[in-house]
Amino acid sequence: VFRDWLNNTDRFTFITDIRSNKVSEVKENPYAEIAWWFPQTRDQFRISAKLDIITSSTKDEALQAARQQTWSRLKDAARQQFLWPHPAEPRQEAVDDSNIFCPEPPSPDSPVDTFCLVVVDVDQVDHLCLKGNKRWLYTRQQAEGEGLCSWTKQYVNP
């Protein structure tokens, strides 16, 4: 789930649990594609990106600040999920264990260690507009020096 843009950049964020499979999968291969489809306008966006997982042990202070800020904006119920049992672990159906899914809400001031911020660093956006059969490729061009970048736009066949 999209959470926010990262510090007024072209990078955006979502969150995950450090115990989820996606964390180890991203460590093995940090490249991903994300697809967004808007049925009313018939627009599809395919986003190619590199993912960076920000954990409690990440050294970068700015990224830790973004992690903290995202955590503090979550509702109590969302923060509680990070105290639940390990995601995708087996669970007994006949046992009443509902109390383990109602822990005391953690403080909004201090993210728990299982909470991760995922930063999506976009390299390319493929925009397909099926209403009118149009398509554009937006590709990031990294500049030398300050890490500034620009984007090229190319009109291509759908």
PDB file of C-alpha atoms in Angstrom:
ATOM      1  CA  VAL A   1       0.000   0.000   0.000  1.00  0.00           C
ATOM      2  CA  PHE A   2       1.427   3.358  -1.051  1.00  0.00           C
ATOM      3  CA  ARG A   3       2.281   5.430   2.047  1.00  0.00           C
ATOM      4  CA  ASP A   4       3.986   8.630   0.949  1.00  0.00           C
ATOM      5  CA  TRP A   5       6.656  10.274  -1.152  1.00  0.00           C
ATOM      6  CA  LEU A   6      10.099  10.230   0.457  1.00  0.00           C
ATOM      7  CA  ASN A   7      11.221  13.726   1.473  1.00  0.00           C
ATOM      8  CA  ASN A   8       9.994  15.516  -1.678  1.00  0.00           C
ATOM      9  CA  THR A   9      11.789  13.127  -4.037  1.00  0.00           C
ATOM     10  CA  ASP A  10      10.567  10.888  -6.842  1.00  0.00           C
ATOM     11  CA  ARG A  11      10.918   7.899  -4.468  1.00  0.00           C
ATOM     12  CA  PHE A  12       7.862   6.565  -2.665  1.00  0.00           C
ATOM     13  CA  THR A  13       7.309   4.258   0.282  1.00  0.00           C
ATOM     14  CA  PHE A  14       5.280   1.393   1.648  1.00  0.00           C
ATOM     15  CA  ILE A  15       5.673  -0.667   4.823  1.00  0.00           C
ATOM     16  CA  THR A  16       6.244  -4.320   5.663  1.00  0.00           C
ATOM     17  CA  ASP A  17       7.064  -6.684   8.496  1.00  0.00           C
ATOM     18  CA  ILE A  18      10.727  -7.748   8.665  1.00  0.00           C
ATOM     19  CA  ARG A  19       9.528 -11.335   9.142  1.00  0.00           C
ATOM     20  CA  SER A  20       7.636 -11.409   5.825  1.00  0.00           C
ATOM     21  CA  ASN A  21       9.008 -13.336   2.853  1.00  0.00           C
ATOM     22  CA  LYS A  22       9.352 -10.180   0.782  1.00  0.00           C
ATOM     23  CA  VAL A  23      12.212  -8.920   2.969  1.00  0.00           C
ATOM     24  CA  SER A  24      14.476 -11.882   2.169  1.00  0.00           C
ATOM     25  CA  GLU A  25      13.307 -11.838  -1.461  1.00  0.00           C
ATOM     26  CA  VAL A  26      14.249  -8.165  -1.832  1.00  0.00           C
ATOM     27  CA  LYS A  27      17.649  -8.821  -0.237  1.00  0.00           C
ATOM     28  CA  GLU A  28      18.287 -11.443  -2.936  1.00  0.00           C
ATOM     29  CA  ASN A  29      16.939  -9.290  -5.759  1.00  0.00           C
ATOM     30  CA  PRO A  30      16.080  -5.647  -5.012  1.00  0.00           C
ATOM     31  CA  TYR A  31      14.579  -4.966  -8.450  1.00  0.00           C
ATOM     32  CA  ALA A  32      10.826  -5.018  -8.906  1.00  0.00           C
ATOM     33  CA  GLU A  33       7.961  -3.951 -11.125  1.00  0.00           C
ATOM     34  CA  ILE A  34       4.765  -2.495  -9.762  1.00  0.00           C
ATOM     35  CA  ALA A  35       1.593  -2.222 -11.828  1.00  0.00           C
ATOM     36  CA  TRP A  36      -1.235   0.248 -11.222  1.00  0.00           C
ATOM     37  CA  TRP A  37      -4.404  -0.015 -13.283  1.00  0.00           C
ATOM     38  CA  PHE A  38      -7.071   2.691 -13.328  1.00  0.00           C
ATOM     39  CA  PRO A  39     -10.186   1.118 -14.884  1.00  0.00           C
ATOM     40  CA  GLN A  40     -12.228   4.298 -15.286  1.00  0.00           C
ATOM     41  CA  THR A  41      -9.575   6.060 -17.368  1.00  0.00           C
ATOM     42  CA  ARG A  42      -8.122   2.803 -18.761  1.00  0.00           C
ATOM     43  CA  ASP A  43      -4.599   3.883 -17.786  1.00  0.00           C
ATOM     44  CA  GLN A  44      -1.945   1.382 -16.725  1.00  0.00           C
ATOM     45  CA  PHE A  45       1.336   2.350 -15.101  1.00  0.00           C
ATOM     46  CA  ARG A  46       4.180  -0.184 -14.890  1.00  0.00           C
ATOM     47  CA  ILE A  47       6.874   1.086 -12.575  1.00  0.00           C
ATOM     48  CA  SER A  48      10.372  -0.429 -12.670  1.00  0.00           C
ATOM     49  CA  ALA A  49      12.309   0.260  -9.505  1.00  0.00           C
ATOM     50  CA  LYS A  50      14.944  -0.746  -6.999  1.00  0.00           C
ATOM     51  CA  LEU A  51      13.661  -1.413  -3.481  1.00  0.00           C
ATOM     52  CA  ASP A  52      15.513  -0.503  -0.298  1.00  0.00           C
ATOM     53  CA  ILE A  53      14.303  -1.896   3.028  1.00  0.00           C
ATOM     54  CA  ILE A  54      14.821   0.422   5.984  1.00  0.00           C
ATOM     55  CA  THR A  55      15.045  -1.518   9.253  1.00  0.00           C
ATOM     56  CA  SER A  56      15.885  -0.587  12.826  1.00  0.00           C
ATOM     57  CA  SER A  57      19.561  -1.231  12.008  1.00  0.00           C
ATOM     58  CA  THR A  58      19.749   1.089   8.960  1.00  0.00           C
ATOM     59  CA  LYS A  59      22.496   3.666   9.584  1.00  0.00           C
ATOM     60  CA  ASP A  60      21.231   6.494   7.360  1.00  0.00           C
ATOM     61  CA  GLU A  61      19.696   9.126   9.687  1.00  0.00           C
ATOM     62  CA  ALA A  62      17.384  10.619   7.061  1.00  0.00           C
ATOM     63  CA  LEU A  63      15.961   7.197   6.220  1.00  0.00           C
ATOM     64  CA  GLN A  64      15.543   6.406   9.931  1.00  0.00           C
ATOM     65  CA  ALA A  65      13.676   9.692  10.332  1.00  0.00           C
ATOM     66  CA  ALA A  66      11.372   8.738   7.443  1.00  0.00           C
ATOM     67  CA  ARG A  67      10.800   5.326   9.062  1.00  0.00           C
ATOM     68  CA  GLN A  68       9.943   6.996  12.374  1.00  0.00           C
ATOM     69  CA  GLN A  69       7.614   9.510  10.738  1.00  0.00           C
ATOM     70  CA  THR A  70       5.765   6.771   8.834  1.00  0.00           C
ATOM     71  CA  TRP A  71       5.396   4.726  12.036  1.00  0.00           C
ATOM     72  CA  SER A  72       4.014   7.685  13.966  1.00  0.00           C
ATOM     73  CA  ARG A  73       1.342   8.302  11.293  1.00  0.00           C
ATOM     74  CA  LEU A  74      -0.054   4.764  11.524  1.00  0.00           C
ATOM     75  CA  LYS A  75      -3.223   4.072  13.465  1.00  0.00           C
ATOM     76  CA  ASP A  76      -2.909   1.938  16.610  1.00  0.00           C
ATOM     77  CA  ALA A  77      -4.473  -1.062  14.844  1.00  0.00           C
ATOM     78  CA  ALA A  78      -1.829  -0.937  12.101  1.00  0.00           C
ATOM     79  CA  ARG A  79       1.011  -0.650  14.638  1.00  0.00           C
ATOM     80  CA  GLN A  80      -0.401  -3.602  16.604  1.00  0.00           C
ATOM     81  CA  GLN A  81      -0.033  -5.871  13.572  1.00  0.00           C
ATOM     82  CA  PHE A  82       3.740  -5.680  13.935  1.00  0.00           C
ATOM     83  CA  LEU A  83       3.396  -7.393  17.340  1.00  0.00           C
ATOM     84  CA  TRP A  84       1.292 -10.242  15.977  1.00  0.00           C
ATOM     85  CA  PRO A  85       2.753 -13.742  15.565  1.00  0.00           C
ATOM     86  CA  HIS A  86       5.102 -14.414  12.646  1.00  0.00           C
ATOM     87  CA  PRO A  87       3.313 -13.846   9.288  1.00  0.00           C
ATOM     88  CA  ALA A  88       2.409 -17.022   7.339  1.00  0.00           C
ATOM     89  CA  GLU A  89       3.305 -19.350  10.224  1.00  0.00           C
ATOM     90  CA  PRO A  90       0.902 -22.258  10.817  1.00  0.00           C
ATOM     91  CA  ARG A  91      -1.995 -21.563  13.167  1.00  0.00           C
ATOM     92  CA  GLN A  92      -4.378 -23.975  14.909  1.00  0.00           C
ATOM     93  CA  GLU A  93      -7.976 -23.501  13.741  1.00  0.00           C
ATOM     94  CA  ALA A  94      -9.738 -25.001  16.756  1.00  0.00           C
ATOM     95  CA  VAL A  95      -7.882 -22.910  19.324  1.00  0.00           C
ATOM     96  CA  ASP A  96      -9.212 -19.562  20.541  1.00  0.00           C
ATOM     97  CA  ASP A  97      -6.099 -17.440  20.178  1.00  0.00           C
ATOM     98  CA  SER A  98      -7.821 -14.151  19.357  1.00  0.00           C
ATOM     99  CA  ASN A  99      -6.113 -12.471  22.327  1.00  0.00           C
ATOM    100  CA  ILE A 100      -2.707 -12.678  20.617  1.00  0.00           C
ATOM    101  CA  PHE A 101      -4.053 -10.353  17.920  1.00  0.00           C
ATOM    102  CA  CYS A 102      -4.970  -7.646  20.437  1.00  0.00           C
ATOM    103  CA  PRO A 103      -1.669  -6.623  22.015  1.00  0.00           C
ATOM    104  CA  GLU A 104      -1.266  -3.301  23.768  1.00  0.00           C
ATOM    105  CA  PRO A 105      -0.697  -0.702  21.034  1.00  0.00           C
ATOM    106  CA  PRO A 106       3.003   0.165  20.756  1.00  0.00           C
ATOM    107  CA  SER A 107       4.095   3.749  21.206  1.00  0.00           C
ATOM    108  CA  PRO A 108       3.874   5.952  18.106  1.00  0.00           C
ATOM    109  CA  ASP A 109       7.203   7.461  19.206  1.00  0.00           C
ATOM    110  CA  SER A 110       9.342   4.355  18.762  1.00  0.00           C
ATOM    111  CA  PRO A 111       8.966   1.869  15.876  1.00  0.00           C
ATOM    112  CA  VAL A 112       9.195  -1.786  16.863  1.00  0.00           C
ATOM    113  CA  ASP A 113      12.021  -3.828  15.330  1.00  0.00           C
ATOM    114  CA  THR A 114       9.652  -5.784  13.068  1.00  0.00           C
ATOM    115  CA  PHE A 115       8.533  -2.576  11.312  1.00  0.00           C
ATOM    116  CA  CYS A 116      10.253  -1.804   7.995  1.00  0.00           C
ATOM    117  CA  LEU A 117       9.900   1.076   5.597  1.00  0.00           C
ATOM    118  CA  VAL A 118      10.350   0.107   1.952  1.00  0.00           C
ATOM    119  CA  VAL A 119      11.689   2.834  -0.321  1.00  0.00           C
ATOM    120  CA  VAL A 120      10.848   2.482  -4.007  1.00  0.00           C
ATOM    121  CA  ASP A 121      13.502   4.125  -6.181  1.00  0.00           C
ATOM    122  CA  VAL A 122      11.877   4.407  -9.616  1.00  0.00           C
ATOM    123  CA  ASP A 123      13.980   3.921 -12.784  1.00  0.00           C
ATOM    124  CA  GLN A 124      11.257   3.804 -15.423  1.00  0.00           C
ATOM    125  CA  VAL A 125       7.520   4.359 -15.775  1.00  0.00           C
ATOM    126  CA  ASP A 126       5.654   2.753 -18.654  1.00  0.00           C
ATOM    127  CA  HIS A 127       2.314   4.561 -19.092  1.00  0.00           C
ATOM    128  CA  LEU A 128      -0.201   2.815 -21.322  1.00  0.00           C
ATOM    129  CA  CYS A 129      -3.447   4.640 -22.088  1.00  0.00           C
ATOM    130  CA  LEU A 130      -5.872   2.226 -23.699  1.00  0.00           C
ATOM    131  CA  LYS A 131      -8.358   5.013 -24.288  1.00  0.00           C
ATOM    132  CA  GLY A 132      -6.781   6.312 -27.481  1.00  0.00           C
ATOM    133  CA  ASN A 133      -4.083   3.609 -27.746  1.00  0.00           C
ATOM    134  CA  LYS A 134      -1.196   5.753 -26.516  1.00  0.00           C
ATOM    135  CA  ARG A 135       1.928   4.836 -24.605  1.00  0.00           C
ATOM    136  CA  TRP A 136       4.846   6.750 -23.088  1.00  0.00           C
ATOM    137  CA  LEU A 137       8.081   5.589 -21.485  1.00  0.00           C
ATOM    138  CA  TYR A 138       9.571   7.826 -18.801  1.00  0.00           C
ATOM    139  CA  THR A 139      13.170   6.954 -17.977  1.00  0.00           C
ATOM    140  CA  ARG A 140      15.261   8.451 -15.195  1.00  0.00           C
ATOM    141  CA  GLN A 141      18.627   9.876 -16.209  1.00  0.00           C
ATOM    142  CA  GLN A 142      21.068  10.061 -13.292  1.00  0.00           C
ATOM    143  CA  ALA A 143      23.244  13.177 -13.310  1.00  0.00           C
ATOM    144  CA  GLU A 144      26.827  13.382 -12.101  1.00  0.00           C
ATOM    145  CA  GLY A 145      27.627  14.986  -8.773  1.00  0.00           C
ATOM    146  CA  GLU A 146      24.809  15.897  -6.417  1.00  0.00           C
ATOM    147  CA  GLY A 147      22.705  12.854  -7.317  1.00  0.00           C
ATOM    148  CA  LEU A 148      20.195  15.006  -9.150  1.00  0.00           C
ATOM    149  CA  CYS A 149      18.285  13.361 -11.936  1.00  0.00           C
ATOM    150  CA  SER A 150      16.041  14.234 -14.810  1.00  0.00           C
ATOM    151  CA  TRP A 151      13.473  12.245 -16.750  1.00  0.00           C
ATOM    152  CA  THR A 152      13.217  11.578 -20.472  1.00  0.00           C
ATOM    153  CA  LYS A 153       9.853  10.976 -22.117  1.00  0.00           C
ATOM    154  CA  GLN A 154       9.434   8.856 -25.244  1.00  0.00           C
ATOM    155  CA  TYR A 155       6.200   8.319 -27.154  1.00  0.00           C
ATOM    156  CA  VAL A 156       6.097   4.648 -28.275  1.00  0.00           C
ATOM    157  CA  ASN A 157       3.670   2.198 -29.870  1.00  0.00           C
ATOM    158  CA  PRO A 158       1.240   0.608 -27.407  1.00  0.00           C
TER     159      PRO A 158
END
